[in-house]
């Protein structure tokens, strides 16, 4: 299944380290970051799961639940969590890991990497990230190869951007972080600026003479 941005994210049931879940029910009214891994007991994955555990309070502030997936059993995940905690000097591990030993979700969500073959001769999942909003809509998806660990601070930044742009008719520029100026969306008409942005809007002068680069601070 190829999922496009805006599609309803499919529901599924799965075994996880917190028992069996119905994904949509588990997500409830939260945003979800679903991120996949090639395999348990691998170095980059261990650093990633530890990084996310450390960021759980930041995800919670934004009403986001993280959930990981790896192509091994829930039993294996539970044993691996001890290593993840030790590596990250964590006292607890506070989000679930999905058991996808049979690759059912990996196939359904198109996450397999044909170039990464595991010990059992089966393809492994790449490092996929799906961000799903409380309406179960897919809002962002990225695929990284197995050899490149992800930057989860960047994932938080994209969530800040999506949550802000859901509330106001703005878009966030390159390297934007929360609190910085953002751009008025091109669809906003000049006559709407004062009511939508009472704090003011400044236009950047450009050689084209077109006033499309309009900045505002929210
Ligand atoms: C890792 O997590 O370190 C890893 C997993 C599969 C392939 C390459 C690296």
Short mmCIF file of C-alpha atoms and ligand atoms in Angstrom, two decimals:
data_model
loop_
_atom_site.label_atom_id
_atom_site.label_comp_id
_atom_site.label_asym_id
_atom_site.label_seq_id
_atom_site.Cartn_x
_atom_site.Cartn_y
_atom_site.Cartn_z
CA UNK A 1 0.00 0.00 0.00
CA UNK A 2 1.37 3.42 -0.95
CA UNK A 3 0.24 6.03 1.51
CA UNK A 4 0.01 9.64 0.44
CA UNK A 5 -0.05 12.63 2.74
CA UNK A 6 -3.65 13.27 3.78
CA UNK A 7 -4.67 9.60 3.49
CA UNK A 8 -6.40 7.94 6.41
CA UNK A 9 -3.74 5.86 8.13
CA UNK A 10 -4.90 2.23 8.09
CA UNK A 11 -5.86 0.59 11.34
CA UNK A 12 -4.22 -2.65 12.48
CA UNK A 13 -3.93 -4.91 15.48
CA UNK A 14 -0.49 -5.97 16.63
CA UNK A 15 1.39 -7.57 19.48
CA UNK A 16 3.60 -5.07 21.23
CA UNK A 17 5.69 -4.79 24.37
CA UNK A 18 2.57 -3.51 26.17
CA UNK A 19 0.32 -6.34 24.86
CA UNK A 20 -1.98 -6.47 21.86
CA UNK A 21 -3.20 -3.12 20.57
CA UNK A 22 -5.80 -1.85 18.15
CA UNK A 23 -3.75 0.97 16.66
CA UNK A 24 -6.52 3.56 16.22
CA UNK A 25 -7.87 2.88 19.72
CA UNK A 26 -4.39 3.08 21.21
CA UNK A 27 -3.77 6.40 19.41
CA UNK A 28 -7.03 7.88 20.76
CA UNK A 29 -7.05 11.68 20.38
CA UNK A 30 -3.27 11.99 20.22
CA UNK A 31 -0.84 12.57 17.40
CA UNK A 32 1.34 9.50 16.76
CA UNK A 33 4.92 9.06 15.58
CA UNK A 34 5.25 5.51 14.26
CA UNK A 35 8.87 4.72 13.44
CA UNK A 36 10.32 1.45 12.17
CA UNK A 37 13.66 -0.29 12.66
CA UNK A 38 15.51 -3.03 10.80
CA UNK A 39 16.07 -5.32 13.79
CA UNK A 40 16.53 -5.66 17.55
CA UNK A 41 20.00 -5.71 19.14
CA UNK A 42 21.54 -3.53 16.41
CA UNK A 43 23.67 -0.50 17.21
CA UNK A 44 21.97 2.42 15.44
CA UNK A 45 18.49 1.25 16.45
CA UNK A 46 19.58 1.07 20.08
CA UNK A 47 20.71 4.71 19.97
CA UNK A 48 17.45 5.77 18.29
CA UNK A 49 15.12 4.04 20.73
CA UNK A 50 17.07 5.49 23.60
CA UNK A 51 16.90 9.00 22.07
CA UNK A 52 13.11 8.73 21.71
CA UNK A 53 12.70 7.48 25.31
CA UNK A 54 14.56 10.58 26.47
CA UNK A 55 12.26 12.81 24.39
CA UNK A 56 8.98 11.27 25.60
CA UNK A 57 8.21 14.30 27.87
CA UNK A 58 8.68 16.62 24.85
CA UNK A 59 6.36 14.43 22.75
CA UNK A 60 3.80 14.40 25.60
CA UNK A 61 3.82 18.24 25.81
CA UNK A 62 2.69 18.20 22.18
CA UNK A 63 0.06 15.45 22.70
CA UNK A 64 2.16 12.96 20.70
CA UNK A 65 2.55 9.24 21.41
CA UNK A 66 5.62 7.51 19.98
CA UNK A 67 5.48 3.85 18.93
CA UNK A 68 8.35 1.85 17.43
CA UNK A 69 8.27 -1.22 15.16
CA UNK A 70 10.98 -3.78 14.60
CA UNK A 71 11.06 -7.06 12.63
CA UNK A 72 11.45 -9.24 15.72
CA UNK A 73 9.13 -10.70 18.35
CA UNK A 74 7.70 -8.78 21.32
CA UNK A 75 9.71 -11.17 23.55
CA UNK A 76 12.91 -10.14 21.82
CA UNK A 77 11.94 -6.44 22.09
CA UNK A 78 11.39 -6.83 25.84
CA UNK A 79 14.90 -8.28 26.29
CA UNK A 80 16.36 -5.55 24.05
CA UNK A 81 14.75 -2.82 26.19
CA UNK A 82 17.25 -3.65 28.98
CA UNK A 83 20.10 -2.78 26.61
CA UNK A 84 18.35 0.39 25.41
CA UNK A 85 17.85 1.53 29.01
CA UNK A 86 21.45 0.75 29.91
CA UNK A 87 22.81 2.52 26.83
CA UNK A 88 20.71 5.65 27.46
CA UNK A 89 21.09 5.52 31.27
CA UNK A 90 17.29 5.45 31.45
CA UNK A 91 15.33 4.41 34.51
CA UNK A 92 12.24 3.56 32.46
CA UNK A 93 11.26 2.79 28.88
CA UNK A 94 7.94 4.41 28.29
CA UNK A 95 6.52 3.64 24.84
CA UNK A 96 5.59 0.43 23.01
CA UNK A 97 7.51 -1.50 20.36
CA UNK A 98 5.45 -3.42 17.79
CA UNK A 99 6.27 -7.05 16.99
CA UNK A 100 6.49 -7.37 13.19
CA UNK A 101 8.39 -10.63 13.01
CA UNK A 102 6.10 -11.76 10.17
CA UNK A 103 6.62 -8.49 8.20
CA UNK A 104 2.85 -8.07 7.89
CA UNK A 105 2.91 -4.38 8.73
CA UNK A 106 6.17 -3.85 6.90
CA UNK A 107 4.47 -5.08 3.71
CA UNK A 108 1.17 -3.29 4.38
CA UNK A 109 2.91 0.04 5.00
CA UNK A 110 5.57 -0.45 2.30
CA UNK A 111 8.52 -0.25 4.69
CA UNK A 112 10.73 -3.13 3.54
CA UNK A 113 14.21 -2.36 2.29
CA UNK A 114 15.12 -4.95 -0.35
CA UNK A 115 18.83 -4.21 0.16
CA UNK A 116 18.79 -5.06 3.89
CA UNK A 117 18.51 -8.79 4.48
CA UNK A 118 18.43 -10.13 8.04
CA UNK A 119 20.00 -13.24 9.55
CA UNK A 120 16.95 -15.35 8.59
CA UNK A 121 17.34 -14.29 4.92
CA UNK A 122 14.26 -12.04 5.03
CA UNK A 123 14.28 -8.36 4.10
CA UNK A 124 14.25 -5.90 7.01
CA UNK A 125 12.36 -2.65 7.43
CA UNK A 126 14.04 0.63 6.62
CA UNK A 127 13.87 3.53 9.08
CA UNK A 128 10.41 4.83 8.20
CA UNK A 129 8.66 7.64 10.10
CA UNK A 130 4.92 8.23 9.87
CA UNK A 131 3.33 11.15 11.69
CA UNK A 132 -0.41 10.72 12.10
CA UNK A 133 -2.73 13.40 13.45
CA UNK A 134 -5.67 12.92 15.87
CA UNK A 135 -8.02 12.47 12.86
CA UNK A 136 -5.82 9.49 11.83
CA UNK A 137 -4.60 11.37 8.76
CA UNK A 138 -1.05 10.79 7.56
CA UNK A 139 0.65 14.18 7.86
CA UNK A 140 4.31 13.37 7.20
CA UNK A 141 6.34 10.38 6.04
CA UNK A 142 10.07 9.92 5.60
CA UNK A 143 12.25 6.93 4.78
CA UNK A 144 15.86 6.63 5.88
CA UNK A 145 18.21 3.78 5.00
CA UNK A 146 19.22 1.34 7.76
CA UNK A 147 22.68 2.86 7.97
CA UNK A 148 21.47 6.40 8.83
CA UNK A 149 20.09 7.09 12.30
CA UNK A 150 17.37 9.71 12.55
CA UNK A 151 17.35 13.09 14.30
CA UNK A 152 14.30 13.04 16.56
CA UNK A 153 14.67 16.71 17.49
CA UNK A 154 13.89 17.33 13.81
CA UNK A 155 10.79 15.16 14.15
CA UNK A 156 9.67 17.32 17.10
CA UNK A 157 10.35 20.43 15.00
CA UNK A 158 8.09 19.16 12.19
CA UNK A 159 5.33 18.49 14.74
CA UNK A 160 5.68 22.05 16.09
CA UNK A 161 5.36 23.31 12.54
CA UNK A 162 2.30 21.18 11.72
CA UNK A 163 0.53 22.07 14.95
CA UNK A 164 1.23 25.79 14.43
CA UNK A 165 0.17 25.79 10.78
CA UNK A 166 -3.06 23.95 11.73
CA UNK A 167 -3.93 26.92 13.96
CA UNK A 168 -2.81 29.88 11.80
CA UNK A 169 -2.46 30.63 8.10
CA UNK A 170 1.31 30.51 8.24
CA UNK A 171 4.08 28.27 6.95
CA UNK A 172 7.46 27.75 8.61
CA UNK A 173 10.68 28.56 6.75
CA UNK A 174 13.95 26.64 6.47
CA UNK A 175 15.44 25.68 9.84
CA UNK A 176 12.58 27.36 11.72
CA UNK A 177 12.20 26.54 15.39
CA UNK A 178 9.34 27.37 17.74
CA UNK A 179 9.19 31.08 18.62
CA UNK A 180 10.83 32.32 15.43
CA UNK A 181 9.18 34.33 12.66
CA UNK A 182 7.14 32.41 10.13
CA UNK A 183 5.72 33.12 6.69
CA UNK A 184 2.20 34.20 5.83
CA UNK A 185 0.71 31.59 3.49
CA UNK A 186 0.58 32.72 -0.16
CA UNK A 187 -3.23 32.21 -0.24
CA UNK A 188 -3.79 35.00 2.34
CA UNK A 189 -5.01 38.21 0.65
CA UNK A 190 -3.57 41.65 1.52
CA UNK A 191 -6.95 42.75 2.93
CA UNK A 192 -6.94 39.83 5.39
CA UNK A 193 -3.53 40.58 6.90
CA UNK A 194 -4.63 43.05 9.60
CA UNK A 195 -7.37 40.80 10.99
CA UNK A 196 -5.39 37.55 10.77
CA UNK A 197 -2.09 38.97 12.02
CA UNK A 198 -2.77 41.87 14.41
CA UNK A 199 0.87 41.73 15.54
CA UNK A 200 1.92 42.89 12.06
CA UNK A 201 3.39 41.53 8.85
CA UNK A 202 6.57 42.66 7.10
CA UNK A 203 7.30 42.05 3.44
CA UNK A 204 10.82 41.30 2.26
CA UNK A 205 11.76 43.37 -0.79
CA UNK A 206 12.88 41.16 -3.65
CA UNK A 207 14.26 41.86 -7.16
CA UNK A 208 11.02 40.61 -8.71
CA UNK A 209 9.10 43.38 -6.89
CA UNK A 210 6.58 40.74 -5.82
CA UNK A 211 5.49 40.95 -2.17
CA UNK A 212 5.18 37.22 -1.55
CA UNK A 213 7.73 36.80 1.22
CA UNK A 214 5.65 38.07 4.12
CA UNK A 215 6.91 37.46 7.65
CA UNK A 216 5.03 37.52 10.91
CA UNK A 217 5.71 36.59 14.50
CA UNK A 218 2.98 34.66 16.30
C1 LIG B 1 21.87 -0.68 13.07
O1 LIG B 1 20.85 -0.47 13.72
O2 LIG B 1 22.96 -0.36 13.49
C2 LIG B 1 21.81 -1.29 11.69
C3 LIG B 1 20.78 -2.18 11.38
C4 LIG B 1 20.76 -2.76 10.11
C5 LIG B 1 21.72 -2.39 9.17
C6 LIG B 1 22.69 -1.46 9.48
C7 LIG B 1 22.74 -0.91 10.76
#
